[in-house]
């Protein structure tokens, strides 16, 4: 599964998304004070609605329904969504994000891998991303697409056509599969002689790509840039152009993971002290520094308790 990273600017939103109601009640019972972050019940409901919408969006953008597939009419999308967006499937995806390591559920440790708890936590995280990103619909679309691809790969033999309306997602998915190079995208805005908005979008990928386009619609101009970038990159791979592949920099990735294991907790602590910091995770590893053998779950719980006072 090609996991999109969840990034959080507001640590309070993350804390609420990770807190099951059991944890909130247990905290209040032990401490005698109100738990400041509440629980994730509302996020769970909102996350369900978001997943339902973007599941349909995912298929519609790929040309469904179509008479040439098993999804022939809109009602087929609804039925498929009901079959695949279930507790069991979402819990399995939550495991891939290692959510049992960070979900807060008081002393009920045995429930950390409960399918219902895991599915609800995943929904809550999705809803929290929606709020934390400032209701950025495109961002939510990007982080949920790997979830839907995983669901469809597991449950249905559906030929997923190349994304027709979102060249950006197709481009990012392509480079994520082939290389660890990161594209640099800049957008300039100005008004022309007629006071109309003009957007200049430039995309650079190391020395491989440098594409610039200008238009009056920012999204459409970006899509054209990403489309051309994807076509050029595919052409280069077809011509056996030597991209810096992932396996060529595996050692660097391994070194980065080792570093992340010893710094992720401190990044979270800095986020608590400074709202401008960003906490992000795709996979969560247990804290392995020899000076502190506590698990990430223990550390997160301590940090949440620290915030409560």
Coordinates of N, CA, C and O in Angstrom, one line a residue, residues 96-201:
X96 N -2.1 -1.0 8.9 CA -1.0 -0.6 8.0 C -0.4 0.7 8.4 O 0.8 1.0 8.2
X97 N -1.3 1.6 9.0 CA -0.8 2.8 9.5 C -0.3 2.7 11.0 O 0.0 3.7 11.6
X98 N -0.3 1.5 11.5 CA 0.1 1.2 12.9 C -0.6 2.1 13.9 O -0.1 2.5 14.9
X99 N -1.9 2.2 13.7 CA -2.7 3.0 14.6 C -2.9 2.4 16.0 O -3.0 3.1 17.0
X100 N -2.7 1.0 16.1 CA -2.8 0.5 17.5 C -1.7 1.1 18.4 O -1.9 1.1 19.6
X101 N -0.6 1.5 17.8 CA 0.5 2.1 18.6 C 0.2 3.4 19.2 O 0.8 3.9 20.2
X102 N -0.8 4.1 18.7 CA -1.0 5.5 19.1 C -2.5 5.8 19.6 O -2.7 6.9 20.1
X103 N -3.4 4.9 19.3 CA -4.8 5.2 19.7 C -4.8 5.2 21.3 O -4.2 4.4 21.9
X104 N -5.6 6.1 21.8 CA -5.7 6.2 23.3 C -7.0 5.6 23.8 O -8.1 6.1 23.4
X105 N -6.9 4.6 24.6 CA -8.1 3.9 25.1 C -7.9 3.5 26.5 O -8.4 2.4 26.9
X106 N -7.3 4.3 27.3 CA -7.1 4.0 28.7 C -6.3 2.8 29.0 O -5.4 2.5 28.3
X107 N -6.8 2.0 30.0 CA -6.1 0.8 30.4 C -6.6 -0.4 29.6 O -6.2 -1.5 29.8
X108 N -7.5 -0.2 28.7 CA -8.1 -1.3 27.9 C -7.2 -1.6 26.7 O -7.5 -1.5 25.5
X109 N -6.0 -2.1 27.1 CA -4.9 -2.3 26.1 C -5.4 -3.4 25.0 O -5.1 -3.3 23.9
X110 N -6.2 -4.3 25.5 CA -6.6 -5.4 24.6 C -7.5 -4.9 23.5 O -7.7 -5.6 22.5
X111 N -8.1 -3.7 23.6 CA -9.0 -3.1 22.6 C -8.2 -2.4 21.5 O -8.8 -1.9 20.5
X112 N -6.9 -2.2 21.7 CA -6.1 -1.4 20.7 C -6.2 -2.1 19.3 O -6.0 -1.4 18.3
X113 N -6.4 -3.4 19.3 CA -6.5 -4.1 18.0 C -7.9 -4.5 17.7 O -8.1 -5.3 16.8
X114 N -8.8 -4.0 18.4 CA -10.2 -4.3 18.1 C -10.6 -3.7 16.8 O -10.4 -2.5 16.6
X115 N -11.2 -4.5 15.9 CA -11.6 -3.9 14.6 C -12.5 -2.7 14.6 O -12.3 -1.8 13.8
X116 N -13.4 -2.7 15.5 CA -14.3 -1.5 15.6 C -13.5 -0.3 16.0 O -13.7 0.8 15.5
X117 N -12.6 -0.4 17.0 CA -11.8 0.7 17.5 C -10.9 1.2 16.4 O -10.8 2.4 16.2
X118 N -10.3 0.3 15.7 CA -9.3 0.7 14.7 C -10.0 1.4 13.5 O -9.5 2.4 13.0
X119 N -11.2 0.8 13.1 CA -11.9 1.4 12.0 C -12.4 2.8 12.4 O -12.3 3.8 11.6
X120 N -12.8 3.0 13.6 CA -13.3 4.3 14.0 C -12.1 5.3 14.1 O -12.3 6.5 13.8
X121 N -11.0 4.8 14.6 CA -9.8 5.7 14.7 C -9.4 6.2 13.3 O -9.0 7.3 13.1
X122 N -9.4 5.3 12.3 CA -9.0 5.7 11.0 C -10.0 6.7 10.4 O -9.5 7.7 9.8
X123 N -11.3 6.5 10.6 CA -12.2 7.5 10.2 C -12.0 8.9 10.9 O -12.1 10.0 10.3
X124 N -11.7 8.8 12.2 CA -11.4 10.0 13.0 C -10.2 10.8 12.4 O -10.2 12.0 12.3
X125 N -9.1 10.0 12.1 CA -7.9 10.6 11.5 C -8.2 11.4 10.2 O -7.7 12.5 10.0
X126 N -9.0 10.7 9.4 CA -9.4 11.3 8.1 C -10.2 12.6 8.3 O -9.9 13.7 7.7
X127 N -11.1 12.6 9.2 CA -11.9 13.8 9.6 C -11.0 14.9 10.1 O -11.1 16.1 9.8
X128 N -10.1 14.5 11.0 CA -9.2 15.5 11.6 C -8.3 16.1 10.6 O -8.0 17.3 10.7
X129 N -7.9 15.4 9.5 CA -7.1 15.9 8.5 C -7.9 17.0 7.7 O -7.4 18.0 7.3
X130 N -9.2 16.7 7.5 CA -10.1 17.7 6.9 C -10.1 19.0 7.6 O -10.0 20.1 7.0
X131 N -10.2 19.0 8.9 CA -10.2 20.2 9.7 C -8.9 20.8 9.8 O -8.7 22.1 9.6
X132 N -7.8 20.0 10.0 CA -6.5 20.6 10.2 C -5.9 21.2 9.0 O -5.1 22.2 9.0
X133 N -6.3 20.7 7.8 CA -5.9 21.3 6.5 C -6.6 22.5 6.1 O -6.3 23.1 5.0
X134 N -7.5 23.0 7.0 CA -8.3 24.1 6.6 C -9.4 23.8 5.6 O -9.7 24.6 4.7
X135 N -9.9 22.6 5.7 CA -11.0 22.1 4.8 C -10.5 22.0 3.3 O -11.2 22.3 2.4
X136 N -9.2 21.6 3.2 CA -8.6 21.4 1.8 C -9.1 20.1 1.2 O -8.6 19.1 1.5
X137 N -10.0 20.3 0.3 CA -10.6 19.1 -0.3 C -9.6 18.3 -1.2 O -9.7 17.1 -1.2
X138 N -8.7 19.0 -1.9 CA -7.8 18.3 -2.7 C -6.8 17.5 -1.8 O -6.4 16.4 -2.2
X139 N -6.4 18.0 -0.7 CA -5.5 17.3 0.2 C -6.2 16.0 0.7 O -5.6 15.0 0.8
X140 N -7.5 16.2 1.1 CA -8.2 15.0 1.6 C -8.4 14.0 0.5 O -8.2 12.8 0.8
X141 N -8.6 14.4 -0.7 CA -8.7 13.5 -1.8 C -7.4 12.7 -2.0 O -7.4 11.5 -2.2
X142 N -6.2 13.3 -1.8 CA -4.9 12.7 -2.0 C -4.6 11.7 -0.9 O -4.1 10.6 -1.2
X143 N -5.0 12.0 0.3 CA -4.7 11.1 1.4 C -5.6 9.9 1.5 O -5.3 8.8 2.0
X144 N -6.8 10.0 0.9 CA -7.8 8.9 0.9 C -7.6 8.0 -0.3 O -8.1 6.8 -0.2
X145 N -7.0 8.4 -1.4 CA -6.9 7.6 -2.6 C -6.2 6.3 -2.3 O -6.7 5.2 -2.8
X146 N -5.1 6.2 -1.6 CA -4.5 4.9 -1.3 C -5.4 4.0 -0.5 O -5.3 2.8 -0.7
X147 N -6.3 4.5 0.3 CA -7.2 3.7 1.1 C -8.2 3.0 0.1 O -8.4 1.8 0.2
X148 N -8.7 3.8 -0.8 CA -9.7 3.2 -1.7 C -9.1 2.2 -2.7 O -9.7 1.2 -3.0
X149 N -7.9 2.5 -3.1 CA -7.2 1.6 -4.0 C -7.0 0.3 -3.3 O -7.2 -0.8 -3.9
X150 N -6.6 0.3 -2.0 CA -6.4 -0.9 -1.3 C -7.7 -1.7 -1.1 O -7.8 -2.9 -1.3
X151 N -8.8 -0.9 -0.8 CA -10.1 -1.6 -0.7 C -10.5 -2.3 -2.0 O -11.0 -3.4 -2.0
X152 N -10.3 -1.6 -3.1 CA -10.8 -2.2 -4.4 C -9.9 -3.3 -4.8 O -10.4 -4.3 -5.4
X153 N -8.6 -3.2 -4.5 CA -7.7 -4.3 -4.8 C -8.0 -5.6 -4.0 O -7.9 -6.7 -4.5
X154 N -8.5 -5.4 -2.8 CA -8.8 -6.5 -1.9 C -10.2 -7.1 -2.3 O -10.3 -8.4 -2.4
X155 N -11.2 -6.3 -2.5 CA -12.5 -6.8 -2.6 C -13.1 -7.0 -4.0 O -14.1 -7.6 -4.1
X156 N -12.5 -6.3 -5.0 CA -13.2 -6.4 -6.3 C -12.1 -6.5 -7.4 O -11.0 -5.9 -7.3
X157 N -12.5 -7.2 -8.4 CA -11.6 -7.3 -9.6 C -12.0 -6.2 -10.6 O -12.7 -6.5 -11.6
X158 N -11.7 -5.0 -10.3 CA -12.2 -3.9 -11.1 C -11.0 -3.2 -11.8 O -10.0 -2.8 -11.2
X159 N -11.0 -3.2 -13.2 CA -9.9 -2.5 -13.9 C -9.9 -1.0 -13.6 O -10.8 -0.3 -14.1
X160 N -9.0 -0.5 -12.8 CA -9.0 0.9 -12.5 C -8.3 1.7 -13.6 O -7.1 1.5 -13.8
X161 N -9.0 2.5 -14.3 CA -8.4 3.3 -15.4 C -7.5 4.4 -14.9 O -7.7 4.8 -13.7
X162 N -6.6 4.8 -15.7 CA -5.8 5.9 -15.2 C -6.6 7.2 -14.9 O -7.6 7.4 -15.6
X163 N -6.3 7.8 -13.9 CA -7.1 9.0 -13.5 C -7.2 10.0 -14.6 O -6.2 10.4 -15.2
X164 N -8.5 10.4 -14.9 CA -8.7 11.3 -16.0 C -8.7 12.7 -15.7 O -8.3 13.6 -16.4
X165 N -9.2 13.0 -14.5 CA -9.4 14.4 -14.1 C -8.4 15.0 -13.1 O -8.5 16.1 -12.7
X166 N -7.5 14.1 -12.6 CA -6.6 14.6 -11.6 C -5.2 14.2 -11.9 O -4.7 13.2 -11.4
X167 N -4.6 14.9 -12.8 CA -3.2 14.6 -13.3 C -2.2 14.7 -12.2 O -1.2 14.0 -12.2
X168 N -2.5 15.6 -11.2 CA -1.6 15.8 -10.1 C -1.4 14.5 -9.3 O -0.3 14.0 -9.0
X169 N -2.5 13.8 -9.0 CA -2.4 12.6 -8.2 C -1.8 11.5 -9.0 O -1.0 10.7 -8.5
X170 N -2.0 11.4 -10.3 CA -1.4 10.4 -11.2 C 0.1 10.6 -11.2 O 0.9 9.7 -11.2
X171 N 0.5 11.9 -11.4 CA 1.9 12.2 -11.4 C 2.6 11.8 -10.1 O 3.7 11.2 -10.1
X172 N 2.1 12.2 -9.0 CA 2.7 11.9 -7.7 C 2.7 10.4 -7.4 O 3.7 9.9 -6.9
X173 N 1.7 9.7 -7.8 CA 1.7 8.3 -7.6 C 2.7 7.6 -8.5 O 3.4 6.7 -8.0
X174 N 2.9 8.1 -9.7 CA 3.9 7.6 -10.6 C 5.3 7.7 -10.0 O 6.1 6.8 -10.0
X175 N 5.7 9.0 -9.6 CA 7.0 9.2 -9.1 C 7.3 8.5 -7.7 O 8.4 8.1 -7.4
X176 N 6.2 8.3 -6.9 CA 6.4 7.6 -5.7 C 6.7 6.2 -5.9 O 7.4 5.5 -5.1
X177 N 6.2 5.6 -7.0 CA 6.5 4.2 -7.3 C 7.9 4.0 -7.9 O 8.4 2.9 -7.8
X178 N 8.5 5.0 -8.5 CA 9.7 4.9 -9.2 C 10.9 5.5 -8.5 O 12.1 5.1 -8.7
X179 N 10.7 6.6 -7.8 CA 11.9 7.4 -7.3 C 11.5 8.1 -6.1 O 10.3 8.3 -5.8
X180 N 12.5 8.5 -5.3 CA 12.3 9.3 -4.1 C 12.5 10.8 -4.4 O 12.6 11.6 -3.5
X181 N 12.7 11.2 -5.6 CA 12.9 12.6 -6.0 C 11.6 13.3 -5.7 O 10.5 12.8 -5.9
X182 N 11.7 14.5 -5.2 CA 10.6 15.3 -4.8 C 10.4 16.5 -5.8 O 11.3 17.3 -6.0
X183 N 9.2 16.6 -6.4 CA 9.0 17.7 -7.3 C 8.9 19.1 -6.6 O 8.4 19.1 -5.5
X184 N 9.4 20.1 -7.2 CA 9.3 21.5 -6.7 C 8.3 22.2 -7.6 O 8.5 22.4 -8.8
X185 N 7.3 22.7 -7.0 CA 6.2 23.4 -7.7 C 6.1 24.8 -7.1 O 6.0 25.0 -5.9
X186 N 6.0 25.8 -8.0 CA 5.8 27.2 -7.6 C 4.7 27.7 -8.4 O 4.5 27.4 -9.6
X187 N 3.9 28.6 -7.8 CA 2.8 29.3 -8.4 C 2.9 30.8 -8.2 O 3.0 31.2 -7.1
X188 N 2.9 31.5 -9.3 CA 2.9 33.0 -9.3 C 1.6 33.5 -9.7 O 1.0 33.0 -10.7
X189 N 1.1 34.5 -9.1 CA -0.1 35.1 -9.4 C 0.0 36.6 -9.7 O 0.8 37.3 -8.9
X190 N -0.6 37.1 -10.7 CA -0.6 38.5 -11.0 C -1.8 38.9 -11.9 O -2.6 38.0 -12.3
X191 N -2.0 40.2 -12.1 CA -3.1 40.6 -13.0 C -2.5 41.1 -14.3 O -1.5 41.8 -14.3
X192 N -3.2 40.8 -15.4 CA -2.7 41.3 -16.7 C -3.2 42.7 -16.9 O -3.8 43.4 -16.0
X193 N -3.0 43.2 -18.1 CA -3.4 44.6 -18.5 C -4.9 44.8 -18.3 O -5.3 46.0 -18.1
X194 N -5.7 43.8 -18.4 CA -7.1 43.9 -18.3 C -7.6 43.6 -16.9 O -8.8 43.4 -16.7
X195 N -6.7 43.5 -15.9 CA -7.0 43.3 -14.5 C -7.6 41.9 -14.3 O -8.2 41.6 -13.3
X196 N -7.3 41.0 -15.2 CA -7.7 39.6 -15.1 C -6.6 38.8 -14.3 O -5.4 39.1 -14.5
X197 N -7.0 37.8 -13.5 CA -6.0 37.0 -12.8 C -5.2 36.1 -13.8 O -5.8 35.5 -14.7
X198 N -3.9 36.0 -13.6 CA -3.1 35.2 -14.4 C -2.2 34.4 -13.5 O -1.6 34.9 -12.6
X199 N -2.2 33.0 -13.7 CA -1.4 32.2 -12.8 C -0.2 31.5 -13.7 O -0.5 31.0 -14.8
X200 N 1.0 31.6 -13.1 CA 2.1 30.9 -13.8 C 2.6 29.8 -12.9 O 2.9 30.0 -11.7
X201 N 2.5 28.6 -13.4 CA 2.8 27.4 -12.6 C 4.1 26.7 -13.2 O 4.1 26.5 -14.4

